[in-house]
Structures are given as C-alpha cells and as structure tokens.
Amino acid sequence: MSLYEHVVIARQDISPQQAEALNDTMKGLIEEHGGSVAKIEYWGLRNLTYRIKKNRKGHYSLLAIDAPAPAVKEMERQLSINEDVLRYITIKVEELDLELSPILARRDRERERDRERGGDRDRDRPRGGYEDISA
C-alpha cells in the first residue's frame, strides 16, 4: 500500500461538527477499501488566501493515509461531488509524519505561553477609550 497526506478544505457555512463528520466519512471510506488512516487533524476555520466559490474562510483538515490507490481515487471522487468541499489535495509521501503538524504545534505553544502568563493574552494592552494627551 502507498502512503498519502491529504488536506481538505470545507465551506465556512458548515459547523465544526459537520467538518469532523466529513473526516469520519473519509476515514470510513478508506477503511472500507482496505486502507487505514493513521492521523486526522482538524485545523479549524482558517482564512483563505483568495475567495473560493464566494467563501473567505474554510474548515481545514489533514489526514495521514496508508491505502491502496483505488481507495484514494474513490475518496477523491466522493469529495469532488460533495457540495461542502471547496478544495482537496492528496500527495503521495515516502513516510507518514505522525507528529503534530506545524499549524497545531504553533497553536499549542501559544496556549502554553498564555497559561504561563496567567491566561490573559491582552493583559498589557490599554483598556477603554483614548488617552487624554491635551494636558
């Protein structure tokens, strides 16, 4: 079997639960055709670089797949007819990277840093209106 990394972008109108359900559907389809999904990462609702079908944002997901080529072909066919999917790409890789992706690793580092600072990210910013500098 071959190893693949697959990224899918779903419409901004769907809920995170629906995006997760789409991931589960893809996983079931791969397993049904004799493959396996080693990792699924939901990256959340992120800004798109340019509009795609009038959407400015999309739900991003990454899947690490170990499956035969016909299973991946069928998954891509199913995604191409799904109205909730804006874009997808599947890349054949030499080995699967099962560590946290850089996107989620950065998010975890930011959360850890916030916890160390006391949980208030905007603590040092001035609150309220404008300062009176006329005095």
Short mmCIF file of C-alpha atoms in Angstrom, two decimals:
data_model
loop_
_atom_site.label_atom_id
_atom_site.label_comp_id
_atom_site.label_asym_id
_atom_site.label_seq_id
_atom_site.Cartn_x
_atom_site.Cartn_y
_atom_site.Cartn_z
CA MET A 1 0.00 0.00 0.00
CA SER A 2 1.02 3.60 -0.56
CA LEU A 3 1.30 6.45 1.91
CA TYR A 4 -0.50 9.74 1.36
CA GLU A 5 -1.09 13.09 3.04
CA HIS A 6 -4.49 14.55 2.26
CA VAL A 7 -5.72 18.08 3.01
CA VAL A 8 -9.35 19.06 2.54
CA ILE A 9 -10.98 22.49 2.82
CA ALA A 10 -14.71 22.56 3.57
CA ARG A 11 -17.13 25.51 3.29
CA GLN A 12 -17.23 28.08 6.10
CA ASP A 13 -21.02 27.65 6.41
CA ILE A 14 -20.83 24.18 7.93
CA SER A 15 -20.26 23.64 11.65
CA PRO A 16 -17.04 22.18 13.08
CA GLN A 17 -19.02 19.04 13.93
CA GLN A 18 -20.02 18.65 10.27
CA ALA A 19 -16.38 19.10 9.23
CA GLU A 20 -15.38 16.38 11.71
CA ALA A 21 -18.17 14.17 10.31
CA LEU A 22 -16.72 14.68 6.83
CA ASN A 23 -13.35 13.48 8.17
CA ASP A 24 -15.01 10.42 9.69
CA THR A 25 -16.75 9.71 6.37
CA MET A 26 -13.42 9.83 4.53
CA LYS A 27 -11.84 7.56 7.15
CA GLY A 28 -14.68 5.05 6.81
CA LEU A 29 -14.37 5.09 3.03
CA ILE A 30 -10.61 4.42 3.17
CA GLU A 31 -11.04 1.60 5.69
CA GLU A 32 -13.86 0.10 3.61
CA HIS A 33 -11.44 -0.20 0.68
CA GLY A 34 -8.67 -1.88 2.70
CA GLY A 35 -6.66 1.13 3.86
CA SER A 36 -6.12 2.86 7.16
CA VAL A 37 -5.96 6.44 8.42
CA ALA A 38 -3.01 6.92 10.76
CA LYS A 39 -3.81 10.51 11.79
CA ILE A 40 -6.62 13.04 11.41
CA GLU A 41 -6.02 16.68 12.37
CA TYR A 42 -8.79 19.25 12.29
CA TRP A 43 -7.10 22.65 11.91
CA GLY A 44 -10.27 24.67 12.36
CA LEU A 45 -11.79 27.57 10.47
CA ARG A 46 -8.99 29.48 8.76
CA ASN A 47 -8.79 32.38 6.30
CA LEU A 48 -8.34 31.53 2.64
CA THR A 49 -5.68 33.34 0.62
CA TYR A 50 -8.29 34.10 -2.04
CA ARG A 51 -12.02 33.55 -2.40
CA ILE A 52 -13.16 30.11 -3.44
CA LYS A 53 -16.81 29.86 -4.51
CA LYS A 54 -17.58 33.10 -2.61
CA ASN A 55 -16.01 31.79 0.63
CA ARG A 56 -13.36 33.76 2.52
CA LYS A 57 -12.76 31.05 5.14
CA GLY A 58 -12.71 27.28 5.22
CA HIS A 59 -12.54 24.34 7.62
CA TYR A 60 -9.13 22.69 7.10
CA SER A 61 -8.32 19.04 7.87
CA LEU A 62 -5.22 16.89 7.37
CA LEU A 63 -5.29 13.10 7.03
CA ALA A 64 -2.30 10.73 7.01
CA ILE A 65 -3.41 7.75 4.91
CA ASP A 66 -1.98 4.28 4.25
CA ALA A 67 -4.14 2.86 1.47
CA PRO A 68 -4.17 1.37 -2.00
CA ALA A 69 -4.53 3.78 -4.91
CA PRO A 70 -8.15 2.76 -5.76
CA ALA A 71 -9.25 3.69 -2.23
CA VAL A 72 -7.74 7.17 -2.56
CA LYS A 73 -9.26 7.54 -6.03
CA GLU A 74 -12.71 6.70 -4.66
CA MET A 75 -12.29 9.13 -1.76
CA GLU A 76 -11.35 11.90 -4.19
CA ARG A 77 -14.35 11.03 -6.38
CA GLN A 78 -16.67 11.30 -3.37
CA LEU A 79 -15.12 14.64 -2.37
CA SER A 80 -15.48 16.05 -5.87
CA ILE A 81 -19.27 15.58 -5.77
CA ASN A 82 -19.68 16.84 -2.18
CA GLU A 83 -21.05 20.41 -2.15
CA ASP A 84 -19.42 21.18 1.22
CA VAL A 85 -15.88 20.61 -0.09
CA LEU A 86 -14.12 23.62 -1.63
CA ARG A 87 -10.72 22.08 -2.36
CA TYR A 88 -8.68 18.98 -1.61
CA ILE A 89 -5.21 17.72 -2.41
CA THR A 90 -3.64 14.32 -1.97
CA ILE A 91 0.14 13.93 -2.02
CA LYS A 92 2.00 10.64 -2.10
CA VAL A 93 4.77 10.60 0.52
CA GLU A 94 7.68 8.31 1.38
CA GLU A 95 6.71 8.04 5.06
CA LEU A 96 3.90 9.32 7.25
CA ASP A 97 4.67 12.11 9.71
CA LEU A 98 2.65 11.16 12.78
CA GLU A 99 3.85 14.10 14.90
CA LEU A 100 1.76 17.21 15.39
CA SER A 101 1.66 19.37 12.26
CA PRO A 102 3.35 22.80 12.46
CA ILE A 103 -0.07 24.51 12.49
CA LEU A 104 -1.29 22.64 15.58
CA ALA A 105 2.14 22.75 17.23
CA ARG A 106 2.15 26.56 16.99
CA ARG A 107 -1.37 26.69 18.44
CA ASP A 108 -0.28 24.51 21.39
CA ARG A 109 2.77 26.70 22.01
CA GLU A 110 0.56 29.80 22.06
CA ARG A 111 -1.84 28.17 24.55
CA GLU A 112 1.07 27.13 26.78
CA ARG A 113 2.51 30.65 26.68
CA ASP A 114 -0.92 32.09 27.59
CA ARG A 115 -1.19 29.72 30.56
CA GLU A 116 2.24 30.83 31.80
CA ARG A 117 1.21 34.48 31.53
CA GLY A 118 -1.93 33.92 33.54
CA GLY A 119 -4.37 33.26 30.73
CA ASP A 120 -4.89 36.88 29.65
CA ARG A 121 -3.41 37.38 26.20
CA ASP A 122 -4.24 41.11 26.07
CA ARG A 123 -3.19 41.87 29.63
CA ASP A 124 -0.59 44.51 28.69
CA ARG A 125 -2.83 46.41 26.28
CA PRO A 126 -4.55 49.58 27.48
CA ARG A 127 -8.28 49.21 28.10
CA GLY A 128 -11.11 51.59 27.37
CA GLY A 129 -11.09 54.67 25.16
CA TYR A 130 -8.43 57.07 24.07
CA GLU A 131 -5.98 58.73 26.43
CA ASP A 132 -6.29 62.47 27.01
CA ILE A 133 -2.99 63.84 25.74
CA SER A 134 -4.00 67.53 25.83
CA ALA A 135 -2.78 68.05 29.38
#
